[in-house]
């Protein structure tokens, strides 16, 4: 892997995970020393982060990590619903492919079973890292099975911002368990080769995910208002 690719991936993950918070200055000298590479590949990595919308030039400060807010959720989910619904349809249709249909069906059947298995653990409050890794597997398989590289690339870029939003919301064991069942339903619908059911299952999941994030945004607003009232 090229040095610029390593730097890009490292910084991207730190931004998404919240280790590099909004407003952090990504100074060339500091970051190149921290990541152990020269400034030229670091500049390439920073340019890619800017193109992704994860960082932006700031006058007199260089490149800084962009802000993120749960208020952005409705706009992002408008696009996510349109793209992922289409991807689910195409993936379900792919199961009829003479060459790859069997592999696609088996992959999504396996994913559905693993989501089912994770449900009880999540409901009991298990740490969700493994669950998020499983959702990433579903995303990757969905991108492949859709058979549309342009669609897959659009979804990958969108998921960067959605990943940051997820970190702003508190983990809810009940919501995570329900989400696992929704993912299982999507995977199972694709495995059975039903495009309409795959699309419908995707819409249900994404609308519920958006409702959860909007609920978190409302809680945050109420909490801020309460603090302000107490300070007045």
mmCIF file of C-alpha atoms in Angstrom:
data_model
loop_
_atom_site.group_PDB
_atom_site.id
_atom_site.type_symbol
_atom_site.label_atom_id
_atom_site.label_comp_id
_atom_site.label_asym_id
_atom_site.label_seq_id
_atom_site.Cartn_x
_atom_site.Cartn_y
_atom_site.Cartn_z
ATOM 1 C CA UNK A 1 0.000 0.000 0.000
ATOM 2 C CA UNK A 2 1.288 3.446 -0.886
ATOM 3 C CA UNK A 3 2.250 5.812 1.911
ATOM 4 C CA UNK A 4 -0.487 8.253 0.904
ATOM 5 C CA UNK A 5 -3.088 5.460 1.020
ATOM 6 C CA UNK A 6 -1.939 4.422 4.500
ATOM 7 C CA UNK A 7 -2.119 8.006 5.726
ATOM 8 C CA UNK A 8 -5.546 8.521 4.169
ATOM 9 C CA UNK A 9 -6.995 5.380 5.738
ATOM 10 C CA UNK A 10 -5.501 6.125 9.147
ATOM 11 C CA UNK A 11 -6.761 9.704 9.234
ATOM 12 C CA UNK A 12 -10.144 8.766 7.772
ATOM 13 C CA UNK A 13 -10.731 6.141 10.472
ATOM 14 C CA UNK A 14 -9.633 8.518 13.222
ATOM 15 C CA UNK A 15 -12.089 11.141 11.971
ATOM 16 C CA UNK A 16 -14.959 8.667 11.668
ATOM 17 C CA UNK A 17 -14.236 7.129 15.078
ATOM 18 C CA UNK A 18 -14.040 10.579 16.663
ATOM 19 C CA UNK A 19 -10.381 10.399 17.688
ATOM 20 C CA UNK A 20 -9.833 13.504 15.539
ATOM 21 C CA UNK A 21 -12.662 15.798 16.572
ATOM 22 C CA UNK A 22 -14.191 18.567 14.416
ATOM 23 C CA UNK A 23 -11.940 21.593 14.267
ATOM 24 C CA UNK A 24 -8.724 19.605 14.711
ATOM 25 C CA UNK A 25 -5.953 21.111 12.621
ATOM 26 C CA UNK A 26 -4.285 18.471 10.441
ATOM 27 C CA UNK A 27 -0.892 20.141 10.311
ATOM 28 C CA UNK A 28 1.499 18.701 7.754
ATOM 29 C CA UNK A 29 4.529 18.716 10.053
ATOM 30 C CA UNK A 30 2.726 17.184 13.021
ATOM 31 C CA UNK A 31 0.771 14.567 11.086
ATOM 32 C CA UNK A 32 3.678 13.481 8.893
ATOM 33 C CA UNK A 33 5.799 12.950 12.019
ATOM 34 C CA UNK A 34 3.006 11.123 13.835
ATOM 35 C CA UNK A 35 2.251 8.822 10.906
ATOM 36 C CA UNK A 36 5.892 8.316 9.974
ATOM 37 C CA UNK A 37 5.873 9.530 6.379
ATOM 38 C CA UNK A 38 7.031 12.493 4.334
ATOM 39 C CA UNK A 39 4.880 15.556 3.704
ATOM 40 C CA UNK A 40 4.234 14.789 0.025
ATOM 41 C CA UNK A 41 2.130 11.647 0.581
ATOM 42 C CA UNK A 42 0.474 13.369 3.548
ATOM 43 C CA UNK A 43 -0.649 16.210 1.265
ATOM 44 C CA UNK A 44 -2.183 13.635 -1.063
ATOM 45 C CA UNK A 45 -4.029 12.064 1.857
ATOM 46 C CA UNK A 46 -5.303 15.438 3.045
ATOM 47 C CA UNK A 47 -6.546 16.257 -0.452
ATOM 48 C CA UNK A 48 -8.581 13.043 -0.470
ATOM 49 C CA UNK A 49 -10.056 13.845 2.926
ATOM 50 C CA UNK A 50 -11.078 17.269 1.627
ATOM 51 C CA UNK A 51 -12.660 15.637 -1.433
ATOM 52 C CA UNK A 52 -14.596 13.316 0.906
ATOM 53 C CA UNK A 53 -15.864 16.266 2.912
ATOM 54 C CA UNK A 54 -14.188 14.989 6.074
ATOM 55 C CA UNK A 55 -11.766 17.918 6.159
ATOM 56 C CA UNK A 56 -11.669 21.414 4.696
ATOM 57 C CA UNK A 57 -9.168 24.242 4.204
ATOM 58 C CA UNK A 58 -9.458 26.974 6.827
ATOM 59 C CA UNK A 59 -7.940 30.398 6.314
ATOM 60 C CA UNK A 60 -4.787 30.773 8.358
ATOM 61 C CA UNK A 61 -5.120 27.300 9.887
ATOM 62 C CA UNK A 62 -4.429 24.853 7.075
ATOM 63 C CA UNK A 63 -6.692 21.822 6.786
ATOM 64 C CA UNK A 64 -9.119 21.084 9.629
ATOM 65 C CA UNK A 65 -11.576 18.296 10.404
ATOM 66 C CA UNK A 66 -15.081 19.351 9.373
ATOM 67 C CA UNK A 67 -17.979 19.655 11.786
ATOM 68 C CA UNK A 68 -20.712 17.025 11.936
ATOM 69 C CA UNK A 69 -24.232 17.286 13.324
ATOM 70 C CA UNK A 70 -27.231 15.005 13.739
ATOM 71 C CA UNK A 71 -29.192 17.759 11.998
ATOM 72 C CA UNK A 72 -27.607 16.503 8.763
ATOM 73 C CA UNK A 73 -29.295 13.110 9.090
ATOM 74 C CA UNK A 74 -32.471 13.791 7.056
ATOM 75 C CA UNK A 75 -30.547 14.955 3.983
ATOM 76 C CA UNK A 76 -28.065 12.103 4.169
ATOM 77 C CA UNK A 77 -30.824 9.557 4.599
ATOM 78 C CA UNK A 78 -32.750 10.930 1.622
ATOM 79 C CA UNK A 79 -29.799 9.916 -0.502
ATOM 80 C CA UNK A 80 -29.082 6.730 1.431
ATOM 81 C CA UNK A 81 -32.638 5.426 1.013
ATOM 82 C CA UNK A 82 -32.551 6.040 -2.735
ATOM 83 C CA UNK A 83 -29.158 4.408 -3.257
ATOM 84 C CA UNK A 84 -29.387 1.454 -0.889
ATOM 85 C CA UNK A 85 -32.880 0.535 -2.046
ATOM 86 C CA UNK A 86 -31.606 0.348 -5.603
ATOM 87 C CA UNK A 87 -28.553 -1.649 -4.510
ATOM 88 C CA UNK A 88 -30.755 -4.142 -2.633
ATOM 89 C CA UNK A 89 -32.952 -4.598 -5.700
ATOM 90 C CA UNK A 90 -29.983 -5.206 -7.960
ATOM 91 C CA UNK A 91 -28.416 -7.616 -5.492
ATOM 92 C CA UNK A 92 -31.628 -9.657 -5.285
ATOM 93 C CA UNK A 93 -31.795 -9.767 -9.065
ATOM 94 C CA UNK A 94 -28.177 -10.969 -9.131
ATOM 95 C CA UNK A 95 -29.198 -14.242 -7.470
ATOM 96 C CA UNK A 96 -30.616 -15.317 -10.837
ATOM 97 C CA UNK A 97 -27.225 -14.901 -12.518
ATOM 98 C CA UNK A 98 -26.132 -18.314 -13.904
ATOM 99 C CA UNK A 99 -22.487 -17.751 -13.018
ATOM 100 C CA UNK A 100 -22.617 -15.956 -9.642
ATOM 101 C CA UNK A 101 -26.168 -16.425 -8.374
ATOM 102 C CA UNK A 102 -25.373 -19.350 -6.089
ATOM 103 C CA UNK A 103 -22.456 -17.536 -4.473
ATOM 104 C CA UNK A 104 -24.548 -14.419 -3.916
ATOM 105 C CA UNK A 105 -27.398 -16.412 -2.358
ATOM 106 C CA UNK A 106 -25.081 -18.298 -0.028
ATOM 107 C CA UNK A 107 -23.279 -15.119 1.041
ATOM 108 C CA UNK A 108 -26.489 -13.354 2.028
ATOM 109 C CA UNK A 109 -27.926 -16.460 3.695
ATOM 110 C CA UNK A 110 -24.780 -16.594 5.829
ATOM 111 C CA UNK A 111 -25.069 -12.914 6.685
ATOM 112 C CA UNK A 112 -28.739 -13.304 7.651
ATOM 113 C CA UNK A 113 -27.879 -16.162 10.012
ATOM 114 C CA UNK A 114 -25.075 -14.194 11.643
ATOM 115 C CA UNK A 115 -27.308 -11.165 12.181
ATOM 116 C CA UNK A 116 -29.900 -13.449 13.771
ATOM 117 C CA UNK A 117 -27.233 -14.857 16.088
ATOM 118 C CA UNK A 118 -26.104 -11.372 17.164
ATOM 119 C CA UNK A 119 -29.570 -10.218 18.208
ATOM 120 C CA UNK A 120 -29.686 -11.693 21.715
ATOM 121 C CA UNK A 121 -26.168 -10.509 22.556
ATOM 122 C CA UNK A 122 -26.972 -6.957 21.466
ATOM 123 C CA UNK A 123 -30.226 -6.942 23.417
ATOM 124 C CA UNK A 124 -28.210 -7.922 26.510
ATOM 125 C CA UNK A 125 -25.958 -4.882 26.039
ATOM 126 C CA UNK A 126 -22.969 -6.500 24.338
ATOM 127 C CA UNK A 127 -20.293 -4.127 23.037
ATOM 128 C CA UNK A 128 -21.312 -3.489 19.390
ATOM 129 C CA UNK A 129 -17.914 -3.439 17.655
ATOM 130 C CA UNK A 130 -18.391 -6.923 16.176
ATOM 131 C CA UNK A 131 -21.899 -5.975 15.066
ATOM 132 C CA UNK A 132 -20.634 -2.903 13.226
ATOM 133 C CA UNK A 133 -18.001 -5.066 11.532
ATOM 134 C CA UNK A 134 -20.807 -7.388 10.419
ATOM 135 C CA UNK A 135 -22.775 -4.473 8.970
ATOM 136 C CA UNK A 136 -19.625 -3.464 7.076
ATOM 137 C CA UNK A 137 -19.517 -6.985 5.603
ATOM 138 C CA UNK A 138 -23.129 -6.615 4.499
ATOM 139 C CA UNK A 139 -22.330 -3.255 2.912
ATOM 140 C CA UNK A 140 -19.369 -4.725 1.025
ATOM 141 C CA UNK A 141 -21.375 -7.696 -0.203
ATOM 142 C CA UNK A 142 -24.234 -5.408 -1.218
ATOM 143 C CA UNK A 143 -21.827 -3.206 -3.179
ATOM 144 C CA UNK A 144 -20.435 -6.228 -4.998
ATOM 145 C CA UNK A 145 -23.766 -7.906 -5.667
ATOM 146 C CA UNK A 146 -25.346 -4.716 -7.026
ATOM 147 C CA UNK A 147 -23.013 -5.043 -10.015
ATOM 148 C CA UNK A 148 -22.810 -1.253 -10.370
ATOM 149 C CA UNK A 149 -19.435 0.290 -9.559
ATOM 150 C CA UNK A 150 -20.787 3.844 -9.745
ATOM 151 C CA UNK A 151 -23.541 3.014 -7.274
ATOM 152 C CA UNK A 152 -21.091 1.252 -4.965
ATOM 153 C CA UNK A 153 -18.675 4.182 -5.017
ATOM 154 C CA UNK A 154 -21.468 6.638 -4.199
ATOM 155 C CA UNK A 155 -22.528 4.497 -1.263
ATOM 156 C CA UNK A 156 -18.985 4.194 0.074
ATOM 157 C CA UNK A 157 -18.622 7.973 0.146
ATOM 158 C CA UNK A 158 -22.000 8.410 1.813
ATOM 159 C CA UNK A 159 -21.195 5.859 4.512
ATOM 160 C CA UNK A 160 -18.208 7.916 5.661
ATOM 161 C CA UNK A 161 -20.529 10.686 6.822
ATOM 162 C CA UNK A 162 -23.125 8.274 8.189
ATOM 163 C CA UNK A 163 -20.403 6.604 10.249
ATOM 164 C CA UNK A 164 -19.622 9.934 11.896
ATOM 165 C CA UNK A 165 -23.297 10.522 12.683
ATOM 166 C CA UNK A 166 -23.555 7.091 14.296
ATOM 167 C CA UNK A 167 -20.816 8.052 16.741
ATOM 168 C CA UNK A 168 -22.894 11.017 17.922
ATOM 169 C CA UNK A 169 -25.806 8.785 18.927
ATOM 170 C CA UNK A 170 -25.760 6.770 22.130
ATOM 171 C CA UNK A 171 -25.818 3.001 21.752
ATOM 172 C CA UNK A 172 -29.236 1.587 22.573
ATOM 173 C CA UNK A 173 -29.239 -2.197 23.151
ATOM 174 C CA UNK A 174 -32.892 -2.422 22.122
ATOM 175 C CA UNK A 175 -32.321 -0.428 18.943
ATOM 176 C CA UNK A 176 -29.186 -2.396 18.046
ATOM 177 C CA UNK A 177 -31.013 -5.702 18.492
ATOM 178 C CA UNK A 178 -33.894 -4.503 16.325
ATOM 179 C CA UNK A 179 -31.446 -3.196 13.755
ATOM 180 C CA UNK A 180 -29.773 -6.614 13.593
ATOM 181 C CA UNK A 181 -33.131 -8.202 12.820
ATOM 182 C CA UNK A 182 -33.766 -5.596 10.130
ATOM 183 C CA UNK A 183 -30.391 -6.342 8.558
ATOM 184 C CA UNK A 184 -31.181 -10.059 8.701
ATOM 185 C CA UNK A 185 -34.462 -9.402 6.878
ATOM 186 C CA UNK A 186 -32.650 -7.459 4.142
ATOM 187 C CA UNK A 187 -30.039 -10.176 3.670
ATOM 188 C CA UNK A 188 -32.685 -12.912 3.656
ATOM 189 C CA UNK A 189 -34.822 -11.076 1.078
ATOM 190 C CA UNK A 190 -31.810 -10.711 -1.208
ATOM 191 C CA UNK A 191 -30.899 -14.381 -0.743
ATOM 192 C CA UNK A 192 -34.400 -15.441 -1.796
ATOM 193 C CA UNK A 193 -34.127 -13.327 -4.945
ATOM 194 C CA UNK A 194 -37.075 -11.026 -4.142
ATOM 195 C CA UNK A 195 -36.211 -7.467 -5.303
ATOM 196 C CA UNK A 196 -39.436 -5.904 -3.991
ATOM 197 C CA UNK A 197 -39.045 -7.441 -0.543
ATOM 198 C CA UNK A 198 -35.360 -6.499 -0.449
ATOM 199 C CA UNK A 199 -36.229 -2.893 -1.276
ATOM 200 C CA UNK A 200 -39.076 -2.763 1.244
ATOM 201 C CA UNK A 201 -36.919 -4.265 4.007
ATOM 202 C CA UNK A 202 -34.216 -1.708 3.272
ATOM 203 C CA UNK A 203 -36.652 1.203 3.443
ATOM 204 C CA UNK A 204 -38.065 -0.006 6.770
ATOM 205 C CA UNK A 205 -34.591 -0.314 8.280
ATOM 206 C CA UNK A 206 -33.378 3.061 7.063
ATOM 207 C CA UNK A 207 -36.492 4.935 8.149
ATOM 208 C CA UNK A 208 -36.214 3.445 11.621
ATOM 209 C CA UNK A 209 -32.503 4.284 11.736
ATOM 210 C CA UNK A 210 -33.278 7.875 10.786
ATOM 211 C CA UNK A 211 -36.023 8.089 13.415
ATOM 212 C CA UNK A 212 -33.523 6.905 16.034
ATOM 213 C CA UNK A 213 -30.971 9.544 15.040
ATOM 214 C CA UNK A 214 -33.619 12.257 15.024
ATOM 215 C CA UNK A 215 -34.659 11.151 18.491
ATOM 216 C CA UNK A 216 -31.052 11.474 19.624
ATOM 217 C CA UNK A 217 -30.857 14.964 18.116
ATOM 218 C CA UNK A 218 -34.016 15.964 20.002
ATOM 219 C CA UNK A 219 -32.604 14.618 23.272
ATOM 220 C CA UNK A 220 -29.422 16.597 22.691
ATOM 221 C CA UNK A 221 -31.412 19.781 22.057
ATOM 222 C CA UNK A 222 -33.535 19.259 25.184
ATOM 223 C CA UNK A 223 -30.413 18.588 27.257
ATOM 224 C CA UNK A 224 -28.743 21.781 26.008
ATOM 225 C CA UNK A 225 -31.879 23.813 26.717
ATOM 226 C CA UNK A 226 -32.043 22.437 30.256
ATOM 227 C CA UNK A 227 -28.425 23.391 30.924
ATOM 228 C CA UNK A 228 -29.007 26.893 29.567
ATOM 229 C CA UNK A 229 -32.108 27.314 31.731
ATOM 230 C CA UNK A 230 -30.208 26.241 34.837
ATOM 231 C CA UNK A 231 -27.403 28.681 34.015
ATOM 232 C CA UNK A 232 -29.784 31.608 33.482
#
